Tab-separated table of C-alpha atoms and ligand atoms in Angstrom:
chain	number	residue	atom	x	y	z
E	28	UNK	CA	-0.175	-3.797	-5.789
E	29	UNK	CA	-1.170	-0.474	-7.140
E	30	UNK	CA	0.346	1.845	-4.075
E	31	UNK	CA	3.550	0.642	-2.119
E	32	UNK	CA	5.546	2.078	0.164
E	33	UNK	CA	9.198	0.940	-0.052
E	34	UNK	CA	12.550	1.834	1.341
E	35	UNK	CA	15.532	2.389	-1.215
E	36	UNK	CA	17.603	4.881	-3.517
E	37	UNK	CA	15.018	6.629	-5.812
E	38	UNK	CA	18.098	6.338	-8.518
E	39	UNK	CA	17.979	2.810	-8.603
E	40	UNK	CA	14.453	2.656	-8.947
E	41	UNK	CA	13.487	0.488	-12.170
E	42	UNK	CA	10.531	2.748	-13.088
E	43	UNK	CA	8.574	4.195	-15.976
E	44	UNK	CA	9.560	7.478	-14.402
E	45	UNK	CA	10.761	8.668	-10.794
E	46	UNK	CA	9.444	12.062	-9.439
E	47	UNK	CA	12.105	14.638	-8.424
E	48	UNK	CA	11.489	16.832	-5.646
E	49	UNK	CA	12.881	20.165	-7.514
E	50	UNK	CA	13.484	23.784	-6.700
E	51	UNK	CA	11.838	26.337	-9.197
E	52	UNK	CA	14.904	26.630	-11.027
E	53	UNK	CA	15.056	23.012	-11.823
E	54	UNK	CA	18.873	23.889	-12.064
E	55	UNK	CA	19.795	21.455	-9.419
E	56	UNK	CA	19.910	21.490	-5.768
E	57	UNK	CA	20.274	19.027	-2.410
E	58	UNK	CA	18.651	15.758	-1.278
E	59	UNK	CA	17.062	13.948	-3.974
E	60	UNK	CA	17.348	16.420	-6.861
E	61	UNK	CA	21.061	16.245	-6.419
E	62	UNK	CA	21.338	12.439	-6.271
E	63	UNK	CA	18.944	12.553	-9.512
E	64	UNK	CA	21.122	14.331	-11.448
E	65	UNK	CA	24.553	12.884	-10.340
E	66	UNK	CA	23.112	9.211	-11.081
E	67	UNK	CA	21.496	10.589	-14.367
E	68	UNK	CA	24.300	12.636	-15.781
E	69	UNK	CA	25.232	15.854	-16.929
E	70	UNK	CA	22.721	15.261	-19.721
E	71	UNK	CA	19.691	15.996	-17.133
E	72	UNK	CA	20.840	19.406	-16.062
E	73	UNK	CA	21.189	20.340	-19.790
E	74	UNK	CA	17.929	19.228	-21.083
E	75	UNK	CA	16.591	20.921	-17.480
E	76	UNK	CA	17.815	24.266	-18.448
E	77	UNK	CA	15.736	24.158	-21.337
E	78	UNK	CA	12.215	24.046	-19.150
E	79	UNK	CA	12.357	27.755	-17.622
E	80	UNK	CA	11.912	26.263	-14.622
E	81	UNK	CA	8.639	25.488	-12.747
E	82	UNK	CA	6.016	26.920	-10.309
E	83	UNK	CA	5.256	25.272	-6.876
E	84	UNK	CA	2.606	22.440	-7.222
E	85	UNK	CA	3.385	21.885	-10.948
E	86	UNK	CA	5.593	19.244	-12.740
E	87	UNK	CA	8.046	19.482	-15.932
E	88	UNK	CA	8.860	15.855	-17.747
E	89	UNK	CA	12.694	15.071	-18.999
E	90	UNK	CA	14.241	12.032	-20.038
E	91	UNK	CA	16.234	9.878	-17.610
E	92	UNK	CA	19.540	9.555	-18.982
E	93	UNK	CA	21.715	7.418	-16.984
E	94	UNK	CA	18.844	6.437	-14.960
E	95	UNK	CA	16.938	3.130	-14.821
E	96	UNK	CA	13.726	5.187	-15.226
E	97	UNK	CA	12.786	6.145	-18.574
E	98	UNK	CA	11.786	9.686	-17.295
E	99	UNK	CA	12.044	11.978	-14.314
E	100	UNK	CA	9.401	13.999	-13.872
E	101	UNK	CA	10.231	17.439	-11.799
E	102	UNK	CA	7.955	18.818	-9.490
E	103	UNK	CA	8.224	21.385	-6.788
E	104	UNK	CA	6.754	21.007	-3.296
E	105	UNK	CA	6.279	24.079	-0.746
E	106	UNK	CA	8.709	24.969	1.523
E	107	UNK	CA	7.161	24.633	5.103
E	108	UNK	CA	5.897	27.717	6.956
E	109	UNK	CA	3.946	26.447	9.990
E	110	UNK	CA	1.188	24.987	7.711
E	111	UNK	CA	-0.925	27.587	7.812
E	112	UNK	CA	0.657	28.734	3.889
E	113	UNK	CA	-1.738	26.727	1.937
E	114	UNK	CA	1.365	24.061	2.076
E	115	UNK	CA	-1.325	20.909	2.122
E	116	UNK	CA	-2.959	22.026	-0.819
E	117	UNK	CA	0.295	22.746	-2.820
E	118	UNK	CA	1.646	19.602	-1.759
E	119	UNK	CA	-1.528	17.791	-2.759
E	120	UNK	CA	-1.193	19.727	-6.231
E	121	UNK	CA	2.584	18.515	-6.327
E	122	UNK	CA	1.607	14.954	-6.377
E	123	UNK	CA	-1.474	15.101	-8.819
E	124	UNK	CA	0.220	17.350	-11.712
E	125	UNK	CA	3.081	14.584	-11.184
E	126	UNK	CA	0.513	11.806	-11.746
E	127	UNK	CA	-1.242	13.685	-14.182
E	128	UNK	CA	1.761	14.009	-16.484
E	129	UNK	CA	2.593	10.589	-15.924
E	130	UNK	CA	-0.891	9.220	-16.958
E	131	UNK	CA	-0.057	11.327	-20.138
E	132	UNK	CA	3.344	9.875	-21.133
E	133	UNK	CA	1.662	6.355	-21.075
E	134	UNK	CA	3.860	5.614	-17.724
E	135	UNK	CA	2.436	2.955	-15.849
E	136	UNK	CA	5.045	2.462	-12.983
E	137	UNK	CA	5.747	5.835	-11.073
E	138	UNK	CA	7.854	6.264	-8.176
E	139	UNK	CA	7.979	9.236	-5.912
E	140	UNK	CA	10.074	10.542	-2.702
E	141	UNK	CA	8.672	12.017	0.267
E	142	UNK	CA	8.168	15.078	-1.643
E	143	UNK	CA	9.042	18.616	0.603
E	144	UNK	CA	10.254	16.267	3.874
E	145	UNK	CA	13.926	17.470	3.658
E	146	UNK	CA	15.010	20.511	2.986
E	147	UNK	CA	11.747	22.052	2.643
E	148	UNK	CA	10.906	20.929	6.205
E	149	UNK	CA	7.224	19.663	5.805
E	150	UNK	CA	6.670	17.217	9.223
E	151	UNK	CA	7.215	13.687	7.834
E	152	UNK	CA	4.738	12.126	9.226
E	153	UNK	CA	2.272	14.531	7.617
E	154	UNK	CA	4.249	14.788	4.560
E	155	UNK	CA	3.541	10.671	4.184
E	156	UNK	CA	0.225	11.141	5.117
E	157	UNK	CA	-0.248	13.942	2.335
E	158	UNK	CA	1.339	11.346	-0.246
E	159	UNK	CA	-0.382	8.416	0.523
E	160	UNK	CA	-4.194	10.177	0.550
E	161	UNK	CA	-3.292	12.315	-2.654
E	162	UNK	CA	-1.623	8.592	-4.516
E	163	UNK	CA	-4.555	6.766	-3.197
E	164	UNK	CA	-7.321	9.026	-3.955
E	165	UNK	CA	-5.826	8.920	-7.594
E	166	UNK	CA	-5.505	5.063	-8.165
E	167	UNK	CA	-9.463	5.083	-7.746
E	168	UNK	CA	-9.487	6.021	-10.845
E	169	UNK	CA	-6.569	5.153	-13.059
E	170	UNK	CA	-4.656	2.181	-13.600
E	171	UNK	CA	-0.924	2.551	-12.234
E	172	UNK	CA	1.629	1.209	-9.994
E	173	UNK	CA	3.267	3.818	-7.625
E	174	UNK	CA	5.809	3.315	-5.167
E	175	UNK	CA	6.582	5.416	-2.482
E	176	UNK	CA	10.126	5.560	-2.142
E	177	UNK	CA	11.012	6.440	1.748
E	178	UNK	CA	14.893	6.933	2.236
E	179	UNK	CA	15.103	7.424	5.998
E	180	UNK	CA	12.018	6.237	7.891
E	181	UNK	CA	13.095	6.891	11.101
E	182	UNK	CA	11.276	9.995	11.871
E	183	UNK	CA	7.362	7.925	11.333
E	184	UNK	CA	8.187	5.081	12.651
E	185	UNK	CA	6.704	3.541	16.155
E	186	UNK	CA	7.639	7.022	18.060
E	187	UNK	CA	5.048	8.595	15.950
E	188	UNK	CA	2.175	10.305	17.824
E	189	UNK	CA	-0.326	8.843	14.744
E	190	UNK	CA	0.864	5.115	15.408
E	191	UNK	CA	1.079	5.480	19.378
E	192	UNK	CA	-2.536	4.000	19.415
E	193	UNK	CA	-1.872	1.104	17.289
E	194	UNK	CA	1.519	0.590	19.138
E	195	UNK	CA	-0.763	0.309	22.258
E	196	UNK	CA	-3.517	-1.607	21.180
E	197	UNK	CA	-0.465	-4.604	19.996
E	198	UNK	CA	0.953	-4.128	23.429
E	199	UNK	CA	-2.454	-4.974	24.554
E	200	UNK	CA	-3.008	-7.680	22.388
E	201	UNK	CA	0.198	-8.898	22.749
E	202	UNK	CA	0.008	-9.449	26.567
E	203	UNK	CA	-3.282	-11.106	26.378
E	204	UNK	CA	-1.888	-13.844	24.362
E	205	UNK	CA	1.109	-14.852	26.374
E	206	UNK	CA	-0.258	-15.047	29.167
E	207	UNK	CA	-3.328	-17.151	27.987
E	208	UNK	CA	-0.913	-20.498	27.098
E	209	UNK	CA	-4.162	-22.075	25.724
E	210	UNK	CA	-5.102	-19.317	23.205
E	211	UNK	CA	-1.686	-19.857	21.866
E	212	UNK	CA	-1.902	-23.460	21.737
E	213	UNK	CA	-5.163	-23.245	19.660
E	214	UNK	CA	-3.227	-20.715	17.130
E	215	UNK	CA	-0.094	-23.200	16.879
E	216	UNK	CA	-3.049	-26.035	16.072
E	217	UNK	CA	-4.621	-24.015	13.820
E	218	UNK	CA	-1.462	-22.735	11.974
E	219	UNK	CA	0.096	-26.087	12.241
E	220	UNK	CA	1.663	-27.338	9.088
E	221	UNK	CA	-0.480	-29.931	6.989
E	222	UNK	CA	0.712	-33.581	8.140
E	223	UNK	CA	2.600	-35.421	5.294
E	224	UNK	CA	-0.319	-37.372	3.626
E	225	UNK	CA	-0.340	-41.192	4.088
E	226	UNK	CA	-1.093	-42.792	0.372
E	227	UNK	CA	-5.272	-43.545	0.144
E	228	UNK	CA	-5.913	-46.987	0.295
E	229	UNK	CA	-10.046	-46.412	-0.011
E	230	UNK	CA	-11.720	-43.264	0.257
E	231	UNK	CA	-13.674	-43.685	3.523
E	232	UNK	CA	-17.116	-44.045	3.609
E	233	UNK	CA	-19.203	-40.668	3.735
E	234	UNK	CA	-15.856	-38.483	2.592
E	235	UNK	CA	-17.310	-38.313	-1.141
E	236	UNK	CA	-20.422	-37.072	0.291
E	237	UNK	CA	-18.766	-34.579	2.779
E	238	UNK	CA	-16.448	-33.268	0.327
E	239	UNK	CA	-19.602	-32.941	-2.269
E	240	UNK	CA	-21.346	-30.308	0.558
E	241	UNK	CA	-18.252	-27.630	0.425
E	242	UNK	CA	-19.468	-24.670	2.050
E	243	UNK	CA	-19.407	-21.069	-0.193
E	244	UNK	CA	-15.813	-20.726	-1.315
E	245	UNK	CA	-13.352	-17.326	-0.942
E	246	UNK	CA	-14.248	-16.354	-4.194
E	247	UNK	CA	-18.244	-16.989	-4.089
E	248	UNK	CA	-18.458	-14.874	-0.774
E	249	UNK	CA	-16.549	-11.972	-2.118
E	250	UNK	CA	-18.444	-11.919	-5.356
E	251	UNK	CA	-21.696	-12.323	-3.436
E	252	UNK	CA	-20.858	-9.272	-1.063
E	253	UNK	CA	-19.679	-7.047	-3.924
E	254	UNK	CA	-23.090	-8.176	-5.435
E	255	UNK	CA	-25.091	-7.333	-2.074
E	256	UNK	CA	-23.061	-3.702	-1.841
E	257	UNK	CA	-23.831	-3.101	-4.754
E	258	UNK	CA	-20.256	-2.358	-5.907
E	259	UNK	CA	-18.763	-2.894	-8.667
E	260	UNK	CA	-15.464	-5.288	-9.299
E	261	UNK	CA	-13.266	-2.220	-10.497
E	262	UNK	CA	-14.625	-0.091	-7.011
E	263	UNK	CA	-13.420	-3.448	-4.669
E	264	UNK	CA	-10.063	-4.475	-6.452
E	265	UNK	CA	-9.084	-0.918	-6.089
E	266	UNK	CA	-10.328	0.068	-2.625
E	267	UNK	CA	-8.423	-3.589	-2.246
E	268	UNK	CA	-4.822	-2.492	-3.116
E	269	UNK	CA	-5.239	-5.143	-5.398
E	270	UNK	CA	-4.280	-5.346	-9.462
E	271	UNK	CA	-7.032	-6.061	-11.988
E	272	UNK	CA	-5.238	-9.414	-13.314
E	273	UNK	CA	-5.635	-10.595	-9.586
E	274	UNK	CA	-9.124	-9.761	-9.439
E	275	UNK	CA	-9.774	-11.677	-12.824
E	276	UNK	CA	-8.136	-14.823	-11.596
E	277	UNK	CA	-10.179	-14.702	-8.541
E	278	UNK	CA	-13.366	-13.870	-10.386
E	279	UNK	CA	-12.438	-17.222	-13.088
E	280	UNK	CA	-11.450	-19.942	-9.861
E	281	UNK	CA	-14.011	-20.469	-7.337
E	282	UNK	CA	-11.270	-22.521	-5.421
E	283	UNK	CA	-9.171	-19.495	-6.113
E	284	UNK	CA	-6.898	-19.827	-2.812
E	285	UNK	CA	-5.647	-16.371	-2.036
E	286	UNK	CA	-2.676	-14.971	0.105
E	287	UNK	CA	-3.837	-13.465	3.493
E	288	UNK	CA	-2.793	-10.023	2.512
E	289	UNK	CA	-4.907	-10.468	-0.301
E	290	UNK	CA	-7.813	-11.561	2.100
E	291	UNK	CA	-7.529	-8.873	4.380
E	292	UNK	CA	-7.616	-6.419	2.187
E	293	UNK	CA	-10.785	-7.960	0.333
E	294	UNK	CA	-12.442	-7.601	3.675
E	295	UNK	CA	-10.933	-4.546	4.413
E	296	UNK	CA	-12.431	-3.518	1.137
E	297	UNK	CA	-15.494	-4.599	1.393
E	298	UNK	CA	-16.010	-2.709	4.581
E	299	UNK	CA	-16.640	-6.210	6.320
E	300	UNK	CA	-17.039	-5.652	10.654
E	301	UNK	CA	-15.093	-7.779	12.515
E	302	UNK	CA	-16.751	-10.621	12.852
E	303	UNK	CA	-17.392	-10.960	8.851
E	304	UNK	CA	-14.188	-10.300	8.042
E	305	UNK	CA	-13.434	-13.121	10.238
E	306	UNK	CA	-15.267	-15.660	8.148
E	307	UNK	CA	-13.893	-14.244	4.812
E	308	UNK	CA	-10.759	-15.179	6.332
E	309	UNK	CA	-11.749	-18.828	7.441
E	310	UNK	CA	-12.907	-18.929	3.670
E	311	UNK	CA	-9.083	-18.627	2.604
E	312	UNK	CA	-8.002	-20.899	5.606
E	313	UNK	CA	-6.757	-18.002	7.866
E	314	UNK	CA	-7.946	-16.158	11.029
E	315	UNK	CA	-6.775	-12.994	12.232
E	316	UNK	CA	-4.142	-14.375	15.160
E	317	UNK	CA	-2.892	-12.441	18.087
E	318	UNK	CA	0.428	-13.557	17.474
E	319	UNK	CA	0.842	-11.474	14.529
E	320	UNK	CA	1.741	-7.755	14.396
E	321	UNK	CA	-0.052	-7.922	10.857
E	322	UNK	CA	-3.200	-9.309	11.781
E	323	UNK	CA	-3.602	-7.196	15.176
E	324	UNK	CA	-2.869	-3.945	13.091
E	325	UNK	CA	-5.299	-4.586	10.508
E	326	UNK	CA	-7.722	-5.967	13.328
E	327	UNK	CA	-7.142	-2.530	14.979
E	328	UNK	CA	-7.911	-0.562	11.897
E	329	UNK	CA	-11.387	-2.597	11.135
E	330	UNK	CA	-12.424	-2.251	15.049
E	331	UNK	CA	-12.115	1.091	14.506
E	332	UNK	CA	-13.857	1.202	11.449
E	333	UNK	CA	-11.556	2.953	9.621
E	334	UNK	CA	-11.398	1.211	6.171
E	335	UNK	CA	-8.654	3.045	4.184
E	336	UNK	CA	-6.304	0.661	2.670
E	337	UNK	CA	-3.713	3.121	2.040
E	338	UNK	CA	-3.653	4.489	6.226
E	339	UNK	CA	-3.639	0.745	7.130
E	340	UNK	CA	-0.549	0.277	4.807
E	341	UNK	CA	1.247	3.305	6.532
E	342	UNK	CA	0.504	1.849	9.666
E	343	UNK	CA	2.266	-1.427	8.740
E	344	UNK	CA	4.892	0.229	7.060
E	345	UNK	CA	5.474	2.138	10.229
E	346	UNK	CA	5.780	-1.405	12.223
E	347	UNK	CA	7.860	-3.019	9.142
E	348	UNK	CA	5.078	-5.600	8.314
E	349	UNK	CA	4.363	-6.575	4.472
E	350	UNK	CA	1.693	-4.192	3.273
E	351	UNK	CA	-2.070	-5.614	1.968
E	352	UNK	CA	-3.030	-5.733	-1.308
E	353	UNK	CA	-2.362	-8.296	-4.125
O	401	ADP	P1	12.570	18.852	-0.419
O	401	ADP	O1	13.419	20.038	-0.760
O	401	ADP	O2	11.336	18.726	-1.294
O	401	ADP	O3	12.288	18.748	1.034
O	401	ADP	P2	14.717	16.846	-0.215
O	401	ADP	O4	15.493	16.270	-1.323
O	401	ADP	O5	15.442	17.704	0.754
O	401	ADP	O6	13.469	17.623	-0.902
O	401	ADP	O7	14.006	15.695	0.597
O	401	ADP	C1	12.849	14.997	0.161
O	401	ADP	C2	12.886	13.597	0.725
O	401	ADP	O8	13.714	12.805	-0.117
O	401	ADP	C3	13.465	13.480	2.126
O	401	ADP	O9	12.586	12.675	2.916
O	401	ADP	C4	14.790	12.778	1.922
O	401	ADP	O10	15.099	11.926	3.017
O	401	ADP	C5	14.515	11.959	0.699
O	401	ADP	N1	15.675	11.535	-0.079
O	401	ADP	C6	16.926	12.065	-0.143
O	401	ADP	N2	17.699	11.367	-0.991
O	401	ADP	C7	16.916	10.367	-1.494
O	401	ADP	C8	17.130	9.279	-2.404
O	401	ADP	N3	18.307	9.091	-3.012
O	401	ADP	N4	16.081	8.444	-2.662
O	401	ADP	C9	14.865	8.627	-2.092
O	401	ADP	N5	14.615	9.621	-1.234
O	401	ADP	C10	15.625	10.484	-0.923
């Protein structure tokens, strides 16, 4: 999955290079940049004083030391100052001169914290939303996986004014289905586990001719859509979350059989309405279920025709469900 959001110690990350939130000194400091360089060694701070520092929305590369990562690359967001400081655009600038330098030390696994949330005071939830946009709109283009490393997540999560909607529209959701017992009877039918299969004596009569009249598989409806969109398979596996290998191996099996995150974010993807994105779903053997936190979030998202892969995976980060994408 090209972009995911995960909780843990940026030291421990096994990376091509983790991003350091720096000061312009790059001579060490708080938060991250401090647990960087006491994981890494005294090594870091040596080869650090070397740079001459750095200027607010640019990145220096060093080695990694004691690190997992191979690299840390330094970059320095702006300190908050009510927003109205060209902080957005710095931050932006912070993340893309990171990527930028990674592309060009051949790193193809970056990870990066919350750049500017601590010390420097930008509001999490906008400092995520800053990240994710400025990541996303990147992997468009370029091959990479980045992970978004988020240490504390408490401040974004479901007390967030952005995910108050969402929060609402599961309550919603939620209360429909228990009290409508026979909604939730169908789902438990429908999800039921396949029965242990009796051995086949004779193949009925007719089977062989049903089974010969399979409707459109997953994979020949996606193809056909990207076809009738006009995309092409590099736009959808990317707008998809979803790694180019995946996309191949979809692309070679017509009876490819995909996860549902996988599904969703194909329809996602393709921009599919509700409905639609229903049957691509029914193609895989899912539905979207109103029993699921996952499924009413993304629901949510494609009701309200908002199609960004990258907000919908914030969103489910926020409510600690597994993110779409391969
Ligand atoms: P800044 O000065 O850019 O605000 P900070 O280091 O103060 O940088 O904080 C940036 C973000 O990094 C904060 O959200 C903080 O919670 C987070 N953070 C602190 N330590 C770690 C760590 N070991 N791994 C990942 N993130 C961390």
């Amino acid at each position: 999955m090209p972009l995911q959001i995960v909780r843990n110690d940026i030291t421990k990350m096994k990376v091509d290079t983790i991003v350091n939130a720096a000061n312009e000194s790059l001579l060490g400091g708080g938060g991250v940049d401090g647990a960087i360089h006491r994981a890494a060694g005294p090594e870091l701070l040596q080869e650090c004083r070397t740079l001459g520092g750095c200027r607010t929305g640019q990145a220096k590369i060093t080695k990694g030391y004691r690190l997992p990562a191979q690299y840390v690359i330094h970059t320095v967001g702006p300190v908050w100052r009510g927003g109205s400081h060209g902080e957005q655009a710095l931050l932006v600038s912070a993340y893309r001169s990171s990527l930028e330098l990674a592309l060009a030390c051949h790193c193809e696994t970056v990870a990066f914290p919350l750049i500017s949330s601590g010390v420097y005071g930008y509001p999490k939830d906008q400092a995520l939303q800053v990240a994710v946009d400025t990541i996303g709109n990147f992997l468009l283009d370029h091959e990479m996986t980045v992970y978004l490393v988020i240490f504390d997540r408490a401040a974004y999560t479901i007390g967030n004014k952005r995910f108050a909607d969402i929060a609402a529209y599961i309550d919603d959701r939620y209360v429909a289905e228990h009290t409508a017992p026979e909604e939730a009877y169908r789902q438990s039918v429908l999800f039921a586990p396949p029965m242990a299969a009796e051995p086949c004596r004779a193949v009925p009569e007719g089977l062989n001719q049903a089974l010969s009249r399979l409707d459109e598989s997953f994979s020949q409806m996606l193809l056909r859509k990207i076809d009738e969109l006009g995309m092409t398979d590099a736009q959808c596996y990317k707008k998809a979350n979803i790694d180019r290998k995946l996309f191949s191996k979809i692309r070679s099996d017509v009876h490819y059989k995909p996860s549902k995150p996988t599904a969703m974010a194909f329809a996602v993807a393709l921009e599919l309405p509700l409905g639609e994105a229903r049957e691509l779903l029914s193609k895989a053997g899912f539905a979207f279920s109103h029993a699921s936190k996952f499924d009413i979030i993304v629901e949510y998202f494609i009701a309200h025709g908002n199609y960004n892969i990258f907000e919908i995976n914030e969103a489910l980060f926020a409510f600690d469900q597994s993110l779409l994408g391969g």
